[in-house]
PDB file of C-alpha atoms in Angstrom:
ATOM      1  CA  MET A   1     133.724  61.741  98.630  1.00 46.00           C
ATOM      2  CA  ASN A   2     133.707  61.905 102.424  1.00 57.00           C
ATOM      3  CA  ARG A   3     136.553  60.402 104.372  1.00 81.00           C
ATOM      4  CA  LEU A   4     135.404  56.885 105.144  1.00 86.00           C
ATOM      5  CA  THR A   5     135.388  55.731 108.713  1.00 93.00           C
ATOM      6  CA  ARG A   6     134.267  52.589 110.473  1.00 95.00           C
ATOM      7  CA  ASP A   7     131.402  54.639 111.892  1.00 96.00           C
ATOM      8  CA  ILE A   8     130.124  55.563 108.419  1.00 95.00           C
ATOM      9  CA  PHE A   9     129.995  51.906 107.421  1.00 97.00           C
ATOM     10  CA  VAL A  10     128.166  50.957 110.622  1.00 97.00           C
ATOM     11  CA  GLU A  11     125.647  53.802 110.447  1.00 96.00           C
ATOM     12  CA  ARG A  12     124.828  53.366 106.746  1.00 97.00           C
ATOM     13  CA  THR A  13     124.431  49.628 107.262  1.00 97.00           C
ATOM     14  CA  ARG A  14     122.184  50.231 110.272  1.00 96.00           C
ATOM     15  CA  GLU A  15     120.017  52.523 108.147  1.00 96.00           C
ATOM     16  CA  LEU A  16     119.793  49.961 105.341  1.00 97.00           C
ATOM     17  CA  LEU A  17     118.913  47.159 107.752  1.00 96.00           C
ATOM     18  CA  THR A  18     116.182  49.309 109.297  1.00 94.00           C
ATOM     19  CA  GLN A  19     114.732  50.233 105.904  1.00 96.00           C
ATOM     20  CA  GLN A  20     115.120  46.959 104.000  1.00 96.00           C
ATOM     21  CA  GLY A  21     115.669  44.132 106.473  1.00 93.00           C
ATOM     22  CA  CYS A  22     118.730  41.939 106.694  1.00 91.00           C
ATOM     23  CA  PRO A  23     117.930  39.524 103.843  1.00 93.00           C
ATOM     24  CA  ASN A  24     117.604  42.454 101.426  1.00 94.00           C
ATOM     25  CA  VAL A  25     120.836  44.237 102.312  1.00 95.00           C
ATOM     26  CA  SER A  26     123.669  43.201 100.028  1.00 95.00           C
ATOM     27  CA  LEU A  27     127.322  44.012 100.210  1.00 93.00           C
ATOM     28  CA  SER A  28     126.848  46.017  97.011  1.00 95.00           C
ATOM     29  CA  SER A  29     124.087  48.126  98.571  1.00 96.00           C
ATOM     30  CA  VAL A  30     126.282  48.877 101.584  1.00 96.00           C
ATOM     31  CA  LEU A  31     129.200  49.844  99.362  1.00 96.00           C
ATOM     32  CA  ASP A  32     126.924  52.069  97.261  1.00 96.00           C
ATOM     33  CA  ALA A  33     125.489  53.757 100.358  1.00 96.00           C
ATOM     34  CA  CYS A  34     129.018  54.456 101.607  1.00 95.00           C
ATOM     35  CA  ASP A  35     130.410  55.355  98.186  1.00 94.00           C
ATOM     36  CA  ALA A  36     133.170  52.855  98.929  1.00 94.00           C
ATOM     37  CA  ASN A  37     134.954  49.860  97.471  1.00 94.00           C
ATOM     38  CA  LYS A  38     135.417  46.386  98.945  1.00 94.00           C
ATOM     39  CA  GLY A  39     138.951  47.175 100.049  1.00 94.00           C
ATOM     40  CA  SER A  40     137.680  49.968 102.296  1.00 93.00           C
ATOM     41  CA  LEU A  41     135.092  47.715 103.877  1.00 94.00           C
ATOM     42  CA  TYR A  42     137.597  44.945 104.532  1.00 95.00           C
ATOM     43  CA  HIS A  43     140.013  47.480 106.028  1.00 95.00           C
ATOM     44  CA  PHE A  44     137.512  48.184 108.815  1.00 96.00           C
ATOM     45  CA  PHE A  45     135.800  44.776 108.831  1.00 96.00           C
ATOM     46  CA  PRO A  46     138.326  42.059 107.954  1.00 96.00           C
ATOM     47  CA  ASN A  47     135.685  39.368 108.481  1.00 95.00           C
ATOM     48  CA  GLY A  48     133.383  40.992 105.943  1.00 92.00           C
ATOM     49  CA  LYS A  49     129.673  41.612 105.860  1.00 91.00           C
ATOM     50  CA  ASP A  50     128.811  39.475 108.886  1.00 93.00           C
ATOM     51  CA  GLU A  51     131.101  41.508 111.127  1.00 96.00           C
ATOM     52  CA  LEU A  52     129.644  44.751 109.765  1.00 96.00           C
ATOM     53  CA  VAL A  53     126.039  43.608 110.228  1.00 96.00           C
ATOM     54  CA  ILE A  54     126.745  42.585 113.819  1.00 96.00           C
ATOM     55  CA  ALA A  55     128.220  46.030 114.534  1.00 97.00           C
ATOM     56  CA  ALA A  56     125.147  47.698 112.999  1.00 97.00           C
ATOM     57  CA  ILE A  57     122.740  45.521 115.008  1.00 96.00           C
ATOM     58  CA  GLU A  58     124.677  46.263 118.203  1.00 96.00           C
ATOM     59  CA  ARG A  59     124.387  49.992 117.471  1.00 95.00           C
ATOM     60  CA  GLN A  60     120.651  49.681 116.915  1.00 94.00           C
ATOM     61  CA  ALA A  61     120.298  47.733 120.168  1.00 95.00           C
ATOM     62  CA  ARG A  62     122.162  50.449 122.116  1.00 94.00           C
ATOM     63  CA  PHE A  63     119.882  53.049 120.539  1.00 91.00           C
ATOM     64  CA  ALA A  64     116.751  51.083 121.507  1.00 91.00           C
ATOM     65  CA  ILE A  65     117.960  50.634 125.088  1.00 92.00           C
ATOM     66  CA  ALA A  66     118.670  54.356 125.402  1.00 90.00           C
ATOM     67  CA  MET A  67     115.211  55.220 124.056  1.00 89.00           C
ATOM     68  CA  ASN A  68     113.545  52.830 126.494  1.00 90.00           C
ATOM     69  CA  ARG A  69     115.501  54.259 129.431  1.00 89.00           C
ATOM     70  CA  GLU A  70     114.436  57.757 128.454  1.00 86.00           C
ATOM     71  CA  PHE A  71     110.816  56.673 128.096  1.00 87.00           C
ATOM     72  CA  LEU A  72     110.839  54.944 131.496  1.00 87.00           C
ATOM     73  CA  ALA A  73     112.440  57.960 133.156  1.00 86.00           C
ATOM     74  CA  GLN A  74     109.744  60.248 131.738  1.00 88.00           C
ATOM     75  CA  ALA A  75     106.967  57.814 132.676  1.00 83.00           C
ATOM     76  CA  ASP A  76     108.240  57.740 136.263  1.00 72.00           C
ATOM     77  CA  CYS A  77     108.008  53.946 136.458  1.00 62.00           C
TER      78      CYS A  77
END
């Protein structure tokens, strides 16, 4: 098992949200994807799944903004 970090939880959750959509991502699916238990999740996200999902959405938003900036720079807009 890899050493769990906050980043692993956020990235795996971001991937699940992208693939399955928010209503279909359960706490169990996140824990399975991270090979983790609830205690590990609550260590990094004391407020639970909502806090984790917000962090994953924020990461996806930063990624989208960066992609758009790159696209605009290449398009010379």
